[in-house]
CSV table of C-alpha atoms in Angstrom, one decimal:
chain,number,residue,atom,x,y,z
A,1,UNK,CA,0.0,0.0,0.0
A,2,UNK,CA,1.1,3.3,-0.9
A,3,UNK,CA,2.7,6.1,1.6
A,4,UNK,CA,-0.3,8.8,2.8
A,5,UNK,CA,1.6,11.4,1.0
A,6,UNK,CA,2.8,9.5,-2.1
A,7,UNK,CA,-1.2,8.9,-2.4
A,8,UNK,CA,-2.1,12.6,-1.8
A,9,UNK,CA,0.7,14.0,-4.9
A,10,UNK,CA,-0.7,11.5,-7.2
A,11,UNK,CA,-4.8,12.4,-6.1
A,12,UNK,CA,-3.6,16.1,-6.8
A,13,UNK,CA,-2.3,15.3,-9.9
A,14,UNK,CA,-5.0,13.1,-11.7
A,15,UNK,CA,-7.6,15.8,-10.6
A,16,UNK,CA,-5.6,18.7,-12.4
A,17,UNK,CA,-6.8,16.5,-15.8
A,18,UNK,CA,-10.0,17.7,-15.5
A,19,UNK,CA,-9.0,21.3,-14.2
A,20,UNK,CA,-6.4,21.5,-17.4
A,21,UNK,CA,-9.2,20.4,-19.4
A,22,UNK,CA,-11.6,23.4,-18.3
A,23,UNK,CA,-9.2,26.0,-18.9
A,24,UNK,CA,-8.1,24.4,-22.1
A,25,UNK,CA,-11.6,24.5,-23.3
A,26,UNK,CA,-11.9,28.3,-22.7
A,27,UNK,CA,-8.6,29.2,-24.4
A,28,UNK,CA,-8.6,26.8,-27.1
A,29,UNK,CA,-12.1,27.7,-28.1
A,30,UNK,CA,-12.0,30.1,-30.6
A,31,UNK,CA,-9.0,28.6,-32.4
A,32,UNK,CA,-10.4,25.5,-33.2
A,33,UNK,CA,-11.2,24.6,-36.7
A,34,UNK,CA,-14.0,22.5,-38.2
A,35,UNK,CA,-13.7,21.1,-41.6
A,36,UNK,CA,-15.8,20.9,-44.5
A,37,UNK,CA,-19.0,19.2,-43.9
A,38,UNK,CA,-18.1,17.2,-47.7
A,39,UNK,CA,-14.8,15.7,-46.1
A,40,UNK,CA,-15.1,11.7,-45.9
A,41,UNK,CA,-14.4,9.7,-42.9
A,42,UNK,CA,-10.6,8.7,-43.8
A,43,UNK,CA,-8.9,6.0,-42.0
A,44,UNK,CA,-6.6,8.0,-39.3
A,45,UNK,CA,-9.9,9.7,-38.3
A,46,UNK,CA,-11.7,8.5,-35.2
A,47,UNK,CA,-15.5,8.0,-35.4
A,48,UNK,CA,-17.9,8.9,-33.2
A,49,UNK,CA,-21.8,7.7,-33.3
A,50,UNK,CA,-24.3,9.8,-31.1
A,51,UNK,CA,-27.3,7.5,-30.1
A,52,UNK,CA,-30.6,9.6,-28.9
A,53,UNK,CA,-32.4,6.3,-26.6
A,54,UNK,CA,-34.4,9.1,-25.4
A,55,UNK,CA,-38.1,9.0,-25.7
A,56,UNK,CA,-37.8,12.6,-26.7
A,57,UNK,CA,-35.9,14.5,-29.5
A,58,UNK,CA,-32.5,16.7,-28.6
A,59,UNK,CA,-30.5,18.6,-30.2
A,60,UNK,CA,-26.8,17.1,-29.9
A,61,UNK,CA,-23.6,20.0,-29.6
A,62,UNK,CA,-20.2,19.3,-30.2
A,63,UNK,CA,-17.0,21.7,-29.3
A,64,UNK,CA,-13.9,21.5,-30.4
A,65,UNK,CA,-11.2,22.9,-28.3
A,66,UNK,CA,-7.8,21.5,-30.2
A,67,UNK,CA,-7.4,20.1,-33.3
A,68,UNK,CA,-9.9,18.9,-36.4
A,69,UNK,CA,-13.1,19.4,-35.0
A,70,UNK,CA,-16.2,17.4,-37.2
A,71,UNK,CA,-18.2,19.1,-39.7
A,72,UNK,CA,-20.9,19.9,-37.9
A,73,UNK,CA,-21.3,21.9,-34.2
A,74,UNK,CA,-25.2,20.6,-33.6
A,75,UNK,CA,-28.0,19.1,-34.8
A,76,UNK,CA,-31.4,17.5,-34.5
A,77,UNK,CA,-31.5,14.2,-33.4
A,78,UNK,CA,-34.9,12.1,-33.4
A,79,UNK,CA,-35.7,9.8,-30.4
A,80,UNK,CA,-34.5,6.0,-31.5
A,81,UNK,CA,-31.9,7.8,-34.4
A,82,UNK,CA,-28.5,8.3,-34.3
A,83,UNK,CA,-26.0,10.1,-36.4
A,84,UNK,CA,-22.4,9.7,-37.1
A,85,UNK,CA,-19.3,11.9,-37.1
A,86,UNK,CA,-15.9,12.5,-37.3
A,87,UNK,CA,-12.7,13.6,-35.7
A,88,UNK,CA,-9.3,14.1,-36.3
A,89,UNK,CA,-7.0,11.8,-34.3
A,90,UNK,CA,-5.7,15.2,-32.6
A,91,UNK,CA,-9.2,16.5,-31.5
A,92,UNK,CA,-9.9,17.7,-28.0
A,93,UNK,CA,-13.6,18.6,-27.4
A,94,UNK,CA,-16.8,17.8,-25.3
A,95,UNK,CA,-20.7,16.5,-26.5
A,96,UNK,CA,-23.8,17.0,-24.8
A,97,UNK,CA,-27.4,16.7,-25.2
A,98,UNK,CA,-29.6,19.9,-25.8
A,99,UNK,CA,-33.0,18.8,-24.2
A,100,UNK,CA,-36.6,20.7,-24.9
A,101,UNK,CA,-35.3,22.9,-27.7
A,102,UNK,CA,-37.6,25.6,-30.0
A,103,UNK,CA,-36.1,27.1,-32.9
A,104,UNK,CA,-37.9,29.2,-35.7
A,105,UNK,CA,-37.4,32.0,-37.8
A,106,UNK,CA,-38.4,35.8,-37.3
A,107,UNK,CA,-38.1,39.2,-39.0
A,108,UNK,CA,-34.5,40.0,-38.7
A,109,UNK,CA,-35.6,44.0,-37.5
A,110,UNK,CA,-38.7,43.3,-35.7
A,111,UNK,CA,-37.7,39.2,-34.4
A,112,UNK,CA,-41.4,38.9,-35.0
A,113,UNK,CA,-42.1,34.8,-35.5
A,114,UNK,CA,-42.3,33.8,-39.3
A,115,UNK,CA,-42.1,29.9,-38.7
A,116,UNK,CA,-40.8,27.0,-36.9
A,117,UNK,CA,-37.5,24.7,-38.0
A,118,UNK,CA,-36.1,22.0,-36.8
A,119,UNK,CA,-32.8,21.6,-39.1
A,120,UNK,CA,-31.7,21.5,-42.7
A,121,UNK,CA,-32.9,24.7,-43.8
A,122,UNK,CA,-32.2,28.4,-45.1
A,123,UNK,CA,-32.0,31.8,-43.7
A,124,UNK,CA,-33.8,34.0,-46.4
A,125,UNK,CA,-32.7,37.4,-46.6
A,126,UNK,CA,-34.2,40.1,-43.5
A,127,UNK,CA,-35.0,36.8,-41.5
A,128,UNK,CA,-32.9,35.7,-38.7
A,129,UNK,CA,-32.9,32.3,-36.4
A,130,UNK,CA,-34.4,32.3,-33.4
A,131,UNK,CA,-35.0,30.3,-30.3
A,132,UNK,CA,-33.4,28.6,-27.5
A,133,UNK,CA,-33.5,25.0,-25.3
A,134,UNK,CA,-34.0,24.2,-21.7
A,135,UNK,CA,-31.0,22.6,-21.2
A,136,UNK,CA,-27.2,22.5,-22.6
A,137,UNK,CA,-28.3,26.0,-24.5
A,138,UNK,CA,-25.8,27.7,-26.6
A,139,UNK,CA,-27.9,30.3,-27.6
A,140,UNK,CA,-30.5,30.7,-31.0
A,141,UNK,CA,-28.1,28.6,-33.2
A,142,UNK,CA,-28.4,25.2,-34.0
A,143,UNK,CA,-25.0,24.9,-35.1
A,144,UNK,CA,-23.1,25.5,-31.5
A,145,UNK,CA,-19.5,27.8,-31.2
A,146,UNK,CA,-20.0,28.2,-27.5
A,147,UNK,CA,-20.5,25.3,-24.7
A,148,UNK,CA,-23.8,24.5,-23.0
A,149,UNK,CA,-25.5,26.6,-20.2
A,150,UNK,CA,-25.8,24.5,-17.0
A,151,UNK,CA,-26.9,22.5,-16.1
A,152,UNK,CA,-25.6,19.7,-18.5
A,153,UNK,CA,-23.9,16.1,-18.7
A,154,UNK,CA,-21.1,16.1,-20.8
A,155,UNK,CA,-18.9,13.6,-22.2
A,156,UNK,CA,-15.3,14.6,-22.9
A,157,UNK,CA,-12.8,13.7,-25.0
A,158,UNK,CA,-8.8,14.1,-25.8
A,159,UNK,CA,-8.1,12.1,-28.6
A,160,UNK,CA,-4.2,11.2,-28.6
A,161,UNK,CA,-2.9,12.1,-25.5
A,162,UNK,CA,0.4,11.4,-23.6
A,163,UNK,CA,1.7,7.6,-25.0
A,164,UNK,CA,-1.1,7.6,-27.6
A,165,UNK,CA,-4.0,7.6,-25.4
A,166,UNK,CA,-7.2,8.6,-26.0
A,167,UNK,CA,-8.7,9.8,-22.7
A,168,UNK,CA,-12.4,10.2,-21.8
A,169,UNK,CA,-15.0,10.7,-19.2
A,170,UNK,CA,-18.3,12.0,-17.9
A,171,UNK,CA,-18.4,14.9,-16.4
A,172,UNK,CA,-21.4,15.9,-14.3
A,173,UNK,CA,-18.7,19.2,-13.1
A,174,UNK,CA,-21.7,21.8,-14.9
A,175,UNK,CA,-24.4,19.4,-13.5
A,176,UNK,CA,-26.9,17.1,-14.7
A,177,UNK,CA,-29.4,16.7,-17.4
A,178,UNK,CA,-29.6,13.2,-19.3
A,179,UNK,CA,-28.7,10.1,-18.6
A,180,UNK,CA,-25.1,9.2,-20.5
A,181,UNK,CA,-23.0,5.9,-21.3
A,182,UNK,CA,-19.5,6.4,-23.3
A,183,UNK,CA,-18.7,3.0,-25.5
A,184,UNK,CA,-15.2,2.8,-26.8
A,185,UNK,CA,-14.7,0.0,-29.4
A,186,UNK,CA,-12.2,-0.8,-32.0
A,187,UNK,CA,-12.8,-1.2,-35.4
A,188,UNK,CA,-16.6,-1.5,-35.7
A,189,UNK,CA,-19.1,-1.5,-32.9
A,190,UNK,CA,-19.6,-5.3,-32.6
A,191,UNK,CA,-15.8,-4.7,-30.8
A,192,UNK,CA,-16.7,-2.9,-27.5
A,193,UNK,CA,-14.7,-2.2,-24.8
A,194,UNK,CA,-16.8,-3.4,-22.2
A,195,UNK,CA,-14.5,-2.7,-19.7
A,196,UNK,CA,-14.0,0.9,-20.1
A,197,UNK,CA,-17.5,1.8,-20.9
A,198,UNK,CA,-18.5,4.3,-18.3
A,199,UNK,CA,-22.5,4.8,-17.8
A,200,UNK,CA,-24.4,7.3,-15.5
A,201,UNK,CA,-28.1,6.9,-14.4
A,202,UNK,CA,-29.1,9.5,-12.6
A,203,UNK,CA,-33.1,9.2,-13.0
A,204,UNK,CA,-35.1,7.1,-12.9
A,205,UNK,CA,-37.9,8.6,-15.4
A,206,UNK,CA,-35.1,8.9,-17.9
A,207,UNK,CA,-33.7,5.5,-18.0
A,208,UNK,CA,-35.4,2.7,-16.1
A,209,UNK,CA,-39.0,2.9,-14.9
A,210,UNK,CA,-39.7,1.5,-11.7
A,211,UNK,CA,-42.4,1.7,-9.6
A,212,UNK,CA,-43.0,3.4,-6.1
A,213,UNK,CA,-41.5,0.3,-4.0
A,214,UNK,CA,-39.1,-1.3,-6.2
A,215,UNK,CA,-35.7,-1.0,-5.6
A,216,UNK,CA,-32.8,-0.2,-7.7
A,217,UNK,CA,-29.6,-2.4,-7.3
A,218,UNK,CA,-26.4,0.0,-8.8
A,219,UNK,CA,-23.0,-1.1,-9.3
A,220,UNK,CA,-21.8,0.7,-5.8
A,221,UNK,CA,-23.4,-1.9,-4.2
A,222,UNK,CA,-26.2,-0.1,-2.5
A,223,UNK,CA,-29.6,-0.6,-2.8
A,224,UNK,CA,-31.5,3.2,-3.7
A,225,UNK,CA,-35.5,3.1,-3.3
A,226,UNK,CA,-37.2,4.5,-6.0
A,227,UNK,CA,-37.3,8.3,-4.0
A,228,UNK,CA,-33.7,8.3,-3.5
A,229,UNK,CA,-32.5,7.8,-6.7
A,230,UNK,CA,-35.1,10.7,-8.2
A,231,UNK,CA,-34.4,13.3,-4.8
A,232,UNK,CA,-30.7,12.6,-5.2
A,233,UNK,CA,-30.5,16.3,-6.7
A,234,UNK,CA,-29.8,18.9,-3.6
A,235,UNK,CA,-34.1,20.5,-3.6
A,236,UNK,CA,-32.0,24.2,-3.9
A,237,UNK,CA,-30.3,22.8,-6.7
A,238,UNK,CA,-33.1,21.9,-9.1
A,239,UNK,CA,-33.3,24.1,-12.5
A,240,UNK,CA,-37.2,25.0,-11.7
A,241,UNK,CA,-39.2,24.9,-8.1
A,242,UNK,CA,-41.9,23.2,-10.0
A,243,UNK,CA,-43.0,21.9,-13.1
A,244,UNK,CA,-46.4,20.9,-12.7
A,245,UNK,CA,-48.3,22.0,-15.3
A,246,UNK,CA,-45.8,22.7,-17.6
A,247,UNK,CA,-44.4,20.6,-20.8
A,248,UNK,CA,-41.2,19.4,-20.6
A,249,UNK,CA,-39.5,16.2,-20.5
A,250,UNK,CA,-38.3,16.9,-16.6
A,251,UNK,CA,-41.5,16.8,-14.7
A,252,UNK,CA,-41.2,18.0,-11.2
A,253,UNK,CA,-41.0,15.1,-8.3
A,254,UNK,CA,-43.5,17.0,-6.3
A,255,UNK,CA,-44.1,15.1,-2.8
A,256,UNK,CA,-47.5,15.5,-2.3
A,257,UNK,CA,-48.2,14.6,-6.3
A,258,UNK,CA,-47.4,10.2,-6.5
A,259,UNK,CA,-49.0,10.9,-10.4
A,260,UNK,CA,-45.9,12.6,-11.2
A,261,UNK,CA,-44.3,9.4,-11.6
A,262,UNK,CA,-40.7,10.1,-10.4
A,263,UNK,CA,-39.5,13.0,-12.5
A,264,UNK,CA,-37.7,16.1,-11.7
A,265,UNK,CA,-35.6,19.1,-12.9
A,266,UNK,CA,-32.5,19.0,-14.2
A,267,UNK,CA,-29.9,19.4,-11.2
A,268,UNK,CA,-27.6,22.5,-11.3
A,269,UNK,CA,-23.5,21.8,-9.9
A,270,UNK,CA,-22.7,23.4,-6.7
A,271,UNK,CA,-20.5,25.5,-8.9
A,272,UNK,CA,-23.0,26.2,-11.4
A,273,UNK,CA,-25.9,27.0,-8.2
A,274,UNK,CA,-23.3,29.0,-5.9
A,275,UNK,CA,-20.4,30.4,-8.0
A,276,UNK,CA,-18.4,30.9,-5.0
A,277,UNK,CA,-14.9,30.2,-4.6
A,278,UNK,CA,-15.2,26.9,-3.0
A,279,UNK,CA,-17.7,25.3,-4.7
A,280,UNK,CA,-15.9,26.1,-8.0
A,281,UNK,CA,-12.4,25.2,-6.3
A,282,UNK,CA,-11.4,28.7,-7.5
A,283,UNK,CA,-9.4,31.4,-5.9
A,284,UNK,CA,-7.7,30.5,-2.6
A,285,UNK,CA,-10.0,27.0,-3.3
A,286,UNK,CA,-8.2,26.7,-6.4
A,287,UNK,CA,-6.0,23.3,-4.9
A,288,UNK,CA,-7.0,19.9,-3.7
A,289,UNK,CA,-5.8,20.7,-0.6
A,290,UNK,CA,-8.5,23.6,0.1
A,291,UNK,CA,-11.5,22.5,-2.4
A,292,UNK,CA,-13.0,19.6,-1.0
A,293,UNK,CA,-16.3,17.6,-2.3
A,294,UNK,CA,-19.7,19.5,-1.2
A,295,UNK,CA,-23.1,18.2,-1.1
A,296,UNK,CA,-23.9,18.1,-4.6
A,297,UNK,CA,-20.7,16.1,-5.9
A,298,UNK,CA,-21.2,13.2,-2.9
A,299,UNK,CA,-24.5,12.5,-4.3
A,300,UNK,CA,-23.9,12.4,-7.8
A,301,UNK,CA,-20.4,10.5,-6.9
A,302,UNK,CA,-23.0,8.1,-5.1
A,303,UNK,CA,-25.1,7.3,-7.9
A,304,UNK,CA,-23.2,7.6,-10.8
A,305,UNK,CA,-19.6,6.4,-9.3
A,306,UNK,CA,-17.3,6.6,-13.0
A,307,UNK,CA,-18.4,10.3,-13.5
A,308,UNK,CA,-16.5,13.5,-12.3
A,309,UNK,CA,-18.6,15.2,-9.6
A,310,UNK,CA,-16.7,18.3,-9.2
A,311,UNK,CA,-12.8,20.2,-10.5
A,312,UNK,CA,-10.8,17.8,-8.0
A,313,UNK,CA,-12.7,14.8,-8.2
A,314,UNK,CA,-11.0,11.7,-7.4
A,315,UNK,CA,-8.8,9.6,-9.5
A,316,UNK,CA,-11.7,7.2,-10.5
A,317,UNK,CA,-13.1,9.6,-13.4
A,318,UNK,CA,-10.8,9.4,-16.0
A,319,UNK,CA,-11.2,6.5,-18.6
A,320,UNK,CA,-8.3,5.9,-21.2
A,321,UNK,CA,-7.8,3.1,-24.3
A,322,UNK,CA,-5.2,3.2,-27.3
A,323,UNK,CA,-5.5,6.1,-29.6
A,324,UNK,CA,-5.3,3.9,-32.5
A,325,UNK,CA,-6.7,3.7,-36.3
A,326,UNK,CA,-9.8,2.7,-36.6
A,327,UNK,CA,-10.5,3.1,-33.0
A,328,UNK,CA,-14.3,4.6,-32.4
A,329,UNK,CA,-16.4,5.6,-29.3
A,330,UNK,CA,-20.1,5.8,-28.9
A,331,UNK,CA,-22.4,8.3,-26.7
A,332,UNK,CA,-25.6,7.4,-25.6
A,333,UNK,CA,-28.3,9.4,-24.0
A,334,UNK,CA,-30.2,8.1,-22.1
A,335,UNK,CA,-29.1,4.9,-22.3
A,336,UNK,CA,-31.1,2.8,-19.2
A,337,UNK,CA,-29.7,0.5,-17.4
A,338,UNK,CA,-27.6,1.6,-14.5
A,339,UNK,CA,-24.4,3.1,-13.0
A,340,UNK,CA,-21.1,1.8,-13.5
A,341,UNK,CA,-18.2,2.2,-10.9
A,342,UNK,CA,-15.4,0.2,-13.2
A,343,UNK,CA,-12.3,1.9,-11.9
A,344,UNK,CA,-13.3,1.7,-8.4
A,345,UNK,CA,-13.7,-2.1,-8.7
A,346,UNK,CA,-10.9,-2.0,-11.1
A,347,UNK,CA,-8.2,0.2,-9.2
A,348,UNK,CA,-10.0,0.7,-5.8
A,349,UNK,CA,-8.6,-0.2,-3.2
A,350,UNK,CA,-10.1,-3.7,-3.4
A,351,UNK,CA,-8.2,-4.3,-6.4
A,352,UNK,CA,-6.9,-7.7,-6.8
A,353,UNK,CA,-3.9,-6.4,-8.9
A,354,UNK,CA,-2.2,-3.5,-6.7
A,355,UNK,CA,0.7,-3.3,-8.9
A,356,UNK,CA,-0.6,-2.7,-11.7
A,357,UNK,CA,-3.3,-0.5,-10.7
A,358,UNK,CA,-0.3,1.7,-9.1
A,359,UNK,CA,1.6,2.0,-12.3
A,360,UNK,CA,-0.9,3.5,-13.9
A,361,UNK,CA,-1.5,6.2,-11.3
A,362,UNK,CA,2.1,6.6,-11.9
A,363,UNK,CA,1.8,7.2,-15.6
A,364,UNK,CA,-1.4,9.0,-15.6
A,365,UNK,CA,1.0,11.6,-12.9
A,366,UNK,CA,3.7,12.1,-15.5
A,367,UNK,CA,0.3,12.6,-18.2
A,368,UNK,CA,-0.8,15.7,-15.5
A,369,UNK,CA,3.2,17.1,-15.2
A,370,UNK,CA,3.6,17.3,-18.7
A,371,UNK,CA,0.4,19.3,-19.8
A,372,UNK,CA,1.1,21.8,-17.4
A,373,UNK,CA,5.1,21.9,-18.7
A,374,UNK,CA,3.6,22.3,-21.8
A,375,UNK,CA,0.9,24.5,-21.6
A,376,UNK,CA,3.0,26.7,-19.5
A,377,UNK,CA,0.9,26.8,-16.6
């Protein structure tokens, strides 16, 4: 078992990933490029399919913060339907899930409403687009250059990192909207990597229905009643007070209201709800050391244990497999199911296979030390 402190420098280190990420995303932003939407798949690109399993529609976003972004920023994505595309092996970005979304077009002096869209479609002269989503908005464009309002699940990506890895997670850092599972496969989709396929379940009116006194059996190994897993969500932390009455895909888990059937808002980080210092591990919070996990990020981290909860999140959030040709990832939304906690069991402390569990903290260090050389932070 490793030294107390040898533990601490390497926790410290594998939660500046996601912290290097963030500020990479805001600097890298408006210098990334996105080809041609006519540009083939080629073989060095990586592929990615986005599966709606929703029972609603949602408009998918994609930003690219390094490297060849795909040739398209958003779209509209049918329940059941999915759509494919493509990165270059050196892309850096994040994909989430608009939910809820009205778009139309107006009078481009008077924003008067002409018509409704959905996608595929022209902006005549004097008109102008118009509209916005509940969820993961990026303002009234369909085609997204800025990342999602929170509250929103994101899955994020870094192609070919250190030793030609591709990294990934879930992030649930900006909150929580959909349900999410990441698949990682190589060379076609009937090639999954099961073992490094992180899923979070978050609701149970998004993913699996159960009734009032069922119980729902997770991966951590504990047994959630059918209110615990929907009331997980800090009440001060919900997008809305209340939804009754209104049309939207979150219905509100009122507790006088059992016809509800289990729903609620979308759940707002403790960064995202508070902006304060701590809560966004910023300013004299801005180490491990003095930015500790708050309410919100111990109950997300307890029912959906492979997804980042807050900027120093554990080690047990980042997912990594060859950065390789031919090698493709899925993301699902709402996928059912429930919560993985792979690297726990993998390279938790109950780990059968120490060693090698504590080489790759070791490696994934020197991955942490070497963006900040190189990024000159």
């Amino acid at each position: 078992m490793a030294p107390k402190s040898t533990t601490l420098t390497t926790l410290l280190c594998l939660a500046a990933i996601h912290v290097c990420n963030v500020i990479q995303y805001v600097l890298a932003a408006q210098t990334a490029t996105t080809p041609d939407f006519k540009i083939p798949p080629i073989s060095d690109n990586r592929t990615i399919s986005i599966v709606n399993n929703c029972s609603f529609p949602v408009y998918p976003a994609v930003l690219t913060t390094n490297g060849t972004g795909p040739y398209t920023t958003g779209f509209y994505l049918p329940s059941k339907q999915s759509r494919n595309i493509w990165v270059g092996w050196d892309w850096s970005g994040r994909l989430w899930a608009r939910t809820n979304c009205t778009f139309y077009l107006a009078n481009a002096t008077t924003s008067v409403k002409i018509r409704d869209v959905v996608d595929n479609f022209t902006i005549p002269d004097g008109q102008k687009l118009a509209g916005n989503c509940l969820t993961g908005d990026c303002g009234p464009a369909i085609q997204c250059q800025l990342s999602g309002l929170a509250p929103t699940t994101l899955a994020e990506f870094t192609m070919t990192g250190w030793m030609k890895q591709t990294f990934f997670d879930i992030s649930l850092v900006d909150g929580y909207d959909l349900d999410m599972k990441i698949t990682p496969f190589h060379d076609s989709p009937e090639k999954p990597r099961v073992n490094n396929t992180p899923i979070c379940v978050a609701s149970t009116t998004l993913s699996s229905p159960l009734s009032g006194t069922d119980l729902y059996q997770n991966t951590l190994n504990e047994s959630f009643t059918f209110n615990t897993i929907h009331r997980w969500c800090p009440r001060q932390n919900l997008l809305f007070d209340s939804q009754k009455g209104k049309q939207s895909v979150f219905p509100y888990p009122d507790d006088n209201d059992p016809t509800i059937g289990g729903g609620w808002t979308p759940c707002l980080s403790a960064c995202a709800y508070t902006q304060s210092e701590w809560d966004c591990c910023t300013g004299k919070h801005d180490k491990a050391e003095t930015c500790g996990p708050n309410l919100y990020s111990k109950r997300a981290k307890q029912v959906c244990g492979d997804a980042y909860s807050y900027a120093y999140d554990d080690y047990l959030s980042t997912f990594a497999v060859p950065s390789v040709k031919g090698e493709g990832f899925e993301v699902m939304f709402c996928p059912g199911g429930v919560s993985t906690n792979i690297l726990k069991t993998v390279l938790g402390s109950g780990s059968s296979n120490g060693l090698e569990c504590w080489g790759r903290w070791l490696w994934l260090s020197v991955i942490v030390i070497l963006g900040l050389l190189v990024s000159g932070l």
